[in-house]
């Protein structure tokens, strides 16, 4: 099982498709956590996104300074990093272990716990048949989850089986314990599917606070402009040309767009272009110049200037950090 072919990021379709296109796990951490009460684990791994699916038993996820959520069998929780949180049988239980960056584990006093609680292939905890069984999938790097998606999520959310009965649980349970060639890719793709399906259910809920641009899609004027920008970000759009397409005045569009989306049309377009450029830098080895043309910039220099102004690093630095199979600092296909 491998990933379905992906487009170059210039996707067409409904706004939810564009929002959920981002999850792309690469060597994600997936484990079965098996515990007997009392148990508590403090998570300080700074991972951008973690999914927790309670298969057996019950527990709590408690963020620092926030309200915890209770998980019963069949419930799913998604935690958005990098803020720490605690998973426990009860909010009052003191943590017995720390999960740190790069998959390191430690006792609360700092002593290493690595290997001490391993229970076999991708299993960790007290004993394999513990009364609590929690499937955990963690995206380890920021580049694996789109920034627009992370910005659209609360720090912690949960779904119950009556809202979203998880059809992937039996398959995850079967695959997570296997140790076969290519198994890491299989689990990465299953994690992506789990996240996309869960978030699709979440965004359909009335309590979900979708981003302003997503809600603005329902507006007959601003929604049309947002779709034009989403479908063809490389077009040399101006406020005037977008206003003509929307059938309103330039001033009227600028005012209405800013009111509903929270930023002017050209600022939104720039953000869309640079987000696509960031994805292409991460997922392809195309030159900076080729990527610039795909997302609406006339030259590599123009893209690089805008990219560094918004992201604080150059496109080359972004590519080296997020990884495309190139050594850090290595130019891609002729880029200087």
CSV table of C-alpha atoms in Angstrom, one decimal:
chain,number,residue,atom,x,y,z
A,1,UNK,CA,0.0,0.0,0.0
A,2,UNK,CA,1.5,3.4,-1.0
A,3,UNK,CA,0.4,6.9,-1.2
A,4,UNK,CA,-1.9,7.9,-4.0
A,5,UNK,CA,-0.4,10.2,-6.6
A,6,UNK,CA,-0.3,13.8,-5.6
A,7,UNK,CA,-0.8,16.9,-7.6
A,8,UNK,CA,1.8,19.7,-7.5
A,9,UNK,CA,-0.3,21.4,-4.8
A,10,UNK,CA,-2.4,23.6,-7.2
A,11,UNK,CA,-5.5,21.7,-6.3
A,12,UNK,CA,-9.0,22.5,-7.4
A,13,UNK,CA,-12.2,21.6,-5.5
A,14,UNK,CA,-14.1,22.5,-2.4
A,15,UNK,CA,-12.3,24.4,0.4
A,16,UNK,CA,-12.2,21.4,2.7
A,17,UNK,CA,-10.2,19.5,0.1
A,18,UNK,CA,-7.7,22.2,0.0
A,19,UNK,CA,-7.5,22.4,3.7
A,20,UNK,CA,-7.1,18.6,4.3
A,21,UNK,CA,-4.7,18.0,1.5
A,22,UNK,CA,-1.8,18.7,3.8
A,23,UNK,CA,-1.3,15.6,6.1
A,24,UNK,CA,1.7,13.7,4.8
A,25,UNK,CA,3.3,11.5,7.5
A,26,UNK,CA,6.9,10.5,6.9
A,27,UNK,CA,8.1,7.9,9.4
A,28,UNK,CA,5.5,9.0,11.9
A,29,UNK,CA,5.6,7.5,15.4
A,30,UNK,CA,2.7,5.0,15.8
A,31,UNK,CA,2.4,2.9,19.0
A,32,UNK,CA,-0.1,0.9,21.1
A,33,UNK,CA,0.1,2.3,24.6
A,34,UNK,CA,-1.0,-0.3,27.1
A,35,UNK,CA,-1.6,0.6,30.8
A,36,UNK,CA,-3.2,-0.4,34.0
A,37,UNK,CA,-4.5,2.3,36.3
A,38,UNK,CA,-3.1,4.4,37.8
A,39,UNK,CA,-1.1,5.7,34.8
A,40,UNK,CA,-0.1,9.1,33.5
A,41,UNK,CA,2.3,10.2,30.8
A,42,UNK,CA,3.3,13.8,30.2
A,43,UNK,CA,3.9,14.7,26.5
A,44,UNK,CA,6.5,17.3,25.8
A,45,UNK,CA,7.6,16.2,22.3
A,46,UNK,CA,6.6,19.5,20.6
A,47,UNK,CA,5.1,17.5,17.8
A,48,UNK,CA,2.8,19.5,15.5
A,49,UNK,CA,-0.1,17.0,15.7
A,50,UNK,CA,-0.9,13.8,17.6
A,51,UNK,CA,-3.9,11.5,17.2
A,52,UNK,CA,-5.1,9.3,20.1
A,53,UNK,CA,-7.7,6.6,19.6
A,54,UNK,CA,-9.0,4.9,22.7
A,55,UNK,CA,-9.5,1.2,21.9
A,56,UNK,CA,-10.1,-0.2,25.3
A,57,UNK,CA,-10.6,1.4,28.7
A,58,UNK,CA,-10.8,5.1,29.4
A,59,UNK,CA,-8.6,8.1,30.2
A,60,UNK,CA,-8.1,11.8,30.0
A,61,UNK,CA,-6.1,14.2,27.9
A,62,UNK,CA,-5.3,17.3,29.9
A,63,UNK,CA,-3.5,20.3,28.3
A,64,UNK,CA,-1.5,22.8,30.4
A,65,UNK,CA,-3.8,25.6,31.5
A,66,UNK,CA,-6.8,24.2,29.7
A,67,UNK,CA,-9.8,22.0,30.2
A,68,UNK,CA,-9.2,18.3,29.8
A,69,UNK,CA,-11.3,15.9,27.8
A,70,UNK,CA,-12.3,12.4,28.8
A,71,UNK,CA,-11.9,9.5,26.4
A,72,UNK,CA,-14.0,6.4,26.5
A,73,UNK,CA,-13.6,3.3,24.2
A,74,UNK,CA,-14.0,4.4,20.6
A,75,UNK,CA,-13.3,8.1,21.3
A,76,UNK,CA,-10.6,10.0,19.3
A,77,UNK,CA,-8.6,13.0,20.4
A,78,UNK,CA,-6.3,15.3,18.3
A,79,UNK,CA,-3.8,17.5,20.1
A,80,UNK,CA,-2.1,20.3,18.2
A,81,UNK,CA,1.4,21.1,19.3
A,82,UNK,CA,3.8,22.3,20.4
A,83,UNK,CA,2.1,22.9,23.8
A,84,UNK,CA,2.6,20.0,26.3
A,85,UNK,CA,-0.3,17.9,27.7
A,86,UNK,CA,-0.8,14.9,29.9
A,87,UNK,CA,-2.5,11.6,29.2
A,88,UNK,CA,-3.8,9.8,32.3
A,89,UNK,CA,-6.4,7.5,33.8
A,90,UNK,CA,-7.4,10.5,36.0
A,91,UNK,CA,-6.5,14.2,35.9
A,92,UNK,CA,-5.2,13.9,39.4
A,93,UNK,CA,-2.7,11.1,38.7
A,94,UNK,CA,0.9,12.3,38.7
A,95,UNK,CA,3.0,11.6,35.5
A,96,UNK,CA,5.1,8.5,35.7
A,97,UNK,CA,6.9,9.2,32.4
A,98,UNK,CA,7.8,12.0,30.0
A,99,UNK,CA,7.7,11.8,26.2
A,100,UNK,CA,10.3,14.2,24.8
A,101,UNK,CA,11.4,15.3,21.3
A,102,UNK,CA,12.8,12.7,18.9
A,103,UNK,CA,11.0,9.9,20.6
A,104,UNK,CA,13.0,10.0,23.8
A,105,UNK,CA,11.4,8.8,27.1
A,106,UNK,CA,12.3,9.7,30.6
A,107,UNK,CA,11.2,9.4,34.2
A,108,UNK,CA,9.9,12.7,35.7
A,109,UNK,CA,13.3,13.1,37.4
A,110,UNK,CA,15.1,13.0,34.0
A,111,UNK,CA,16.5,9.5,34.1
A,112,UNK,CA,16.2,7.7,30.7
A,113,UNK,CA,13.3,5.4,30.2
A,114,UNK,CA,14.1,4.4,26.6
A,115,UNK,CA,13.5,0.7,26.2
A,116,UNK,CA,12.3,0.2,29.7
A,117,UNK,CA,8.6,0.0,28.8
A,118,UNK,CA,8.8,-1.5,25.4
A,119,UNK,CA,6.4,-4.4,25.0
A,120,UNK,CA,7.2,-5.6,21.4
A,121,UNK,CA,6.6,-4.2,18.0
A,122,UNK,CA,5.2,-0.7,18.4
A,123,UNK,CA,3.9,-1.4,21.9
A,124,UNK,CA,4.7,0.5,25.0
A,125,UNK,CA,3.5,0.6,28.6
A,126,UNK,CA,2.8,-1.8,31.5
A,127,UNK,CA,1.7,-5.0,29.8
A,128,UNK,CA,0.4,-6.0,26.3
A,129,UNK,CA,-3.1,-6.8,27.6
A,130,UNK,CA,-3.4,-3.9,29.9
A,131,UNK,CA,-6.9,-2.7,30.8
A,132,UNK,CA,-6.3,0.5,28.8
A,133,UNK,CA,-5.3,0.4,25.2
A,134,UNK,CA,-4.6,3.7,23.3
A,135,UNK,CA,-3.5,3.9,19.7
A,136,UNK,CA,-1.2,6.9,19.2
A,137,UNK,CA,0.0,8.4,15.9
A,138,UNK,CA,2.3,11.4,16.0
A,139,UNK,CA,3.5,13.6,13.2
A,140,UNK,CA,7.1,14.4,14.1
A,141,UNK,CA,7.9,17.3,11.9
A,142,UNK,CA,6.2,20.6,11.1
A,143,UNK,CA,6.4,20.0,7.4
A,144,UNK,CA,4.2,17.0,7.6
A,145,UNK,CA,1.1,19.1,8.4
A,146,UNK,CA,0.1,22.2,6.5
A,147,UNK,CA,0.2,25.4,8.4
A,148,UNK,CA,-3.3,26.4,7.3
A,149,UNK,CA,-4.6,23.2,8.7
A,150,UNK,CA,-2.9,23.6,12.1
A,151,UNK,CA,-4.1,27.2,12.3
A,152,UNK,CA,-7.6,26.0,11.8
A,153,UNK,CA,-7.6,23.6,14.7
A,154,UNK,CA,-8.1,24.2,18.5
A,155,UNK,CA,-5.3,23.0,20.8
A,156,UNK,CA,-7.4,19.9,21.6
A,157,UNK,CA,-10.5,18.3,20.1
A,158,UNK,CA,-12.3,15.1,20.4
A,159,UNK,CA,-14.8,13.0,18.5
A,160,UNK,CA,-17.1,10.2,19.9
A,161,UNK,CA,-18.3,7.2,18.0
A,162,UNK,CA,-21.8,8.5,17.6
A,163,UNK,CA,-20.4,11.5,15.7
A,164,UNK,CA,-17.8,9.5,13.8
A,165,UNK,CA,-17.6,5.7,14.1
A,166,UNK,CA,-13.9,5.0,13.2
A,167,UNK,CA,-13.8,2.4,10.3
A,168,UNK,CA,-10.0,2.3,10.5
A,169,UNK,CA,-9.6,0.9,14.0
A,170,UNK,CA,-9.6,-2.8,13.0
A,171,UNK,CA,-7.1,-2.1,10.2
A,172,UNK,CA,-4.9,0.0,12.4
A,173,UNK,CA,-4.9,-2.7,15.1
A,174,UNK,CA,-3.9,-5.3,12.6
A,175,UNK,CA,-1.2,-3.3,10.9
A,176,UNK,CA,0.4,-1.5,13.9
A,177,UNK,CA,1.7,-4.8,15.2
A,178,UNK,CA,3.3,-6.0,12.0
A,179,UNK,CA,7.0,-5.8,11.2
A,180,UNK,CA,7.2,-6.3,7.5
A,181,UNK,CA,9.0,-4.6,4.6
A,182,UNK,CA,7.3,-1.2,3.8
A,183,UNK,CA,5.3,-1.3,7.0
A,184,UNK,CA,6.3,2.3,7.9
A,185,UNK,CA,4.8,3.6,4.7
A,186,UNK,CA,1.6,1.6,5.3
A,187,UNK,CA,1.2,3.1,8.8
A,188,UNK,CA,2.0,6.6,7.5
A,189,UNK,CA,-0.7,6.4,4.9
A,190,UNK,CA,-3.2,5.0,7.5
A,191,UNK,CA,-2.4,7.8,9.8
A,192,UNK,CA,-3.0,10.4,7.1
A,193,UNK,CA,-6.4,8.7,6.3
A,194,UNK,CA,-7.3,8.7,10.0
A,195,UNK,CA,-6.5,12.4,10.4
A,196,UNK,CA,-8.3,13.4,7.2
A,197,UNK,CA,-11.5,11.4,8.0
A,198,UNK,CA,-11.5,12.7,11.6
A,199,UNK,CA,-11.1,16.3,10.7
A,200,UNK,CA,-13.7,16.1,8.0
A,201,UNK,CA,-16.1,14.9,10.7
A,202,UNK,CA,-14.9,17.7,13.0
A,203,UNK,CA,-15.4,20.5,10.6
A,204,UNK,CA,-18.9,19.4,10.0
A,205,UNK,CA,-19.7,19.9,13.7
A,206,UNK,CA,-21.4,23.2,14.9
A,207,UNK,CA,-18.8,23.6,17.6
A,208,UNK,CA,-15.9,23.6,15.2
A,209,UNK,CA,-14.4,27.0,14.7
A,210,UNK,CA,-13.3,27.0,11.0
A,211,UNK,CA,-10.9,29.7,9.9
A,212,UNK,CA,-12.4,32.9,8.6
A,213,UNK,CA,-11.5,32.3,5.0
A,214,UNK,CA,-13.3,28.9,5.2
A,215,UNK,CA,-16.5,30.4,6.6
A,216,UNK,CA,-16.3,33.2,4.0
A,217,UNK,CA,-16.6,30.6,1.2
A,218,UNK,CA,-20.4,30.8,1.8
A,219,UNK,CA,-20.5,34.5,0.8
A,220,UNK,CA,-21.5,34.9,-2.8
A,221,UNK,CA,-18.9,37.6,-3.5
A,222,UNK,CA,-16.0,36.7,-1.3
A,223,UNK,CA,-16.5,33.0,-1.8
A,224,UNK,CA,-16.2,33.4,-5.6
A,225,UNK,CA,-12.9,35.4,-5.1
A,226,UNK,CA,-11.5,32.8,-2.7
A,227,UNK,CA,-12.2,30.0,-5.3
A,228,UNK,CA,-10.6,32.0,-8.0
A,229,UNK,CA,-7.5,32.4,-5.9
A,230,UNK,CA,-7.5,28.8,-4.8
A,231,UNK,CA,-8.0,27.4,-8.3
A,232,UNK,CA,-5.5,29.6,-10.1
A,233,UNK,CA,-3.1,31.3,-7.7
A,234,UNK,CA,-0.5,31.8,-10.4
A,235,UNK,CA,-2.8,34.1,-12.4
A,236,UNK,CA,-1.7,37.8,-12.3
A,237,UNK,CA,-4.7,38.8,-10.1
A,238,UNK,CA,-5.3,42.3,-9.0
A,239,UNK,CA,-8.0,43.6,-6.7
A,240,UNK,CA,-9.6,45.2,-9.8
A,241,UNK,CA,-9.6,42.0,-11.9
A,242,UNK,CA,-11.0,40.0,-9.0
A,243,UNK,CA,-13.7,42.6,-8.5
A,244,UNK,CA,-14.7,42.3,-12.1
A,245,UNK,CA,-15.0,38.6,-11.8
A,246,UNK,CA,-17.1,39.0,-8.6
A,247,UNK,CA,-19.3,41.7,-10.1
A,248,UNK,CA,-18.6,44.4,-7.5
A,249,UNK,CA,-16.5,47.5,-7.2
A,250,UNK,CA,-12.9,47.4,-6.3
A,251,UNK,CA,-13.5,49.3,-3.1
A,252,UNK,CA,-16.5,47.1,-2.3
A,253,UNK,CA,-14.5,43.9,-2.7
A,254,UNK,CA,-11.6,45.1,-0.6
A,255,UNK,CA,-13.9,46.2,2.2
A,256,UNK,CA,-16.0,43.0,2.2
A,257,UNK,CA,-13.1,40.6,1.7
A,258,UNK,CA,-11.1,42.2,4.6
A,259,UNK,CA,-14.2,42.2,6.9
A,260,UNK,CA,-15.0,38.5,6.3
A,261,UNK,CA,-11.5,37.0,5.8
A,262,UNK,CA,-9.6,39.2,8.2
A,263,UNK,CA,-7.0,40.3,5.6
A,264,UNK,CA,-7.0,42.1,2.3
A,265,UNK,CA,-7.4,40.1,-1.0
A,266,UNK,CA,-3.7,40.6,-2.0
A,267,UNK,CA,-2.4,39.6,1.4
A,268,UNK,CA,-4.5,36.4,1.2
A,269,UNK,CA,-3.2,35.7,-2.3
A,270,UNK,CA,0.4,36.1,-1.2
A,271,UNK,CA,-0.2,33.7,1.7
A,272,UNK,CA,-1.8,31.2,-0.6
A,273,UNK,CA,1.1,31.4,-3.1
A,274,UNK,CA,3.8,31.1,-0.5
A,275,UNK,CA,2.1,28.2,1.2
A,276,UNK,CA,2.0,26.4,-2.1
A,277,UNK,CA,5.6,27.3,-2.7
A,278,UNK,CA,6.6,25.9,0.7
A,279,UNK,CA,4.8,22.6,-0.2
A,280,UNK,CA,6.5,22.3,-3.5
A,281,UNK,CA,9.9,23.0,-2.0
A,282,UNK,CA,9.3,20.2,0.5
A,283,UNK,CA,7.8,17.7,-1.9
A,284,UNK,CA,9.7,18.2,-5.1
A,285,UNK,CA,13.2,18.9,-6.4
A,286,UNK,CA,12.1,21.5,-8.9
A,287,UNK,CA,14.2,24.7,-9.1
A,288,UNK,CA,13.2,27.8,-7.2
A,289,UNK,CA,12.6,29.5,-10.6
A,290,UNK,CA,10.2,26.7,-11.7
A,291,UNK,CA,8.3,26.9,-8.4
A,292,UNK,CA,8.1,30.7,-8.7
A,293,UNK,CA,6.4,30.4,-12.0
A,294,UNK,CA,4.0,27.8,-10.8
A,295,UNK,CA,2.8,30.0,-7.9
A,296,UNK,CA,2.7,33.3,-9.6
A,297,UNK,CA,6.1,35.0,-9.2
A,298,UNK,CA,8.1,36.2,-12.1
A,299,UNK,CA,11.5,35.0,-10.9
A,300,UNK,CA,13.3,33.0,-8.3
A,301,UNK,CA,14.5,36.3,-6.8
A,302,UNK,CA,10.9,37.6,-6.4
A,303,UNK,CA,9.8,34.4,-4.8
A,304,UNK,CA,12.8,34.3,-2.5
A,305,UNK,CA,12.3,37.9,-1.3
A,306,UNK,CA,8.6,37.3,-0.5
A,307,UNK,CA,9.3,33.9,1.1
A,308,UNK,CA,12.0,35.3,3.4
A,309,UNK,CA,9.9,38.3,4.3
A,310,UNK,CA,7.0,36.1,5.5
A,311,UNK,CA,8.7,32.9,6.7
A,312,UNK,CA,12.0,34.4,7.9
A,313,UNK,CA,14.2,32.0,6.0
A,314,UNK,CA,15.1,31.5,2.3
A,315,UNK,CA,13.4,28.9,0.1
A,316,UNK,CA,16.7,27.0,0.1
A,317,UNK,CA,16.8,26.9,3.9
A,318,UNK,CA,13.1,25.8,4.0
A,319,UNK,CA,13.9,23.0,1.6
A,320,UNK,CA,16.9,21.8,3.7
A,321,UNK,CA,14.9,21.9,6.9
A,322,UNK,CA,11.8,20.1,5.7
A,323,UNK,CA,13.7,17.5,3.6
A,324,UNK,CA,13.4,16.5,0.0
A,325,UNK,CA,16.1,13.8,0.0
A,326,UNK,CA,18.7,16.5,-0.5
A,327,UNK,CA,21.5,17.1,2.0
A,328,UNK,CA,21.0,20.4,4.0
A,329,UNK,CA,22.3,23.3,2.0
A,330,UNK,CA,22.5,21.4,-1.3
A,331,UNK,CA,21.1,23.4,-4.3
A,332,UNK,CA,18.3,21.6,-6.1
A,333,UNK,CA,18.7,21.0,-9.8
A,334,UNK,CA,20.8,24.0,-10.7
A,335,UNK,CA,19.5,26.5,-8.1
A,336,UNK,CA,22.3,28.7,-6.7
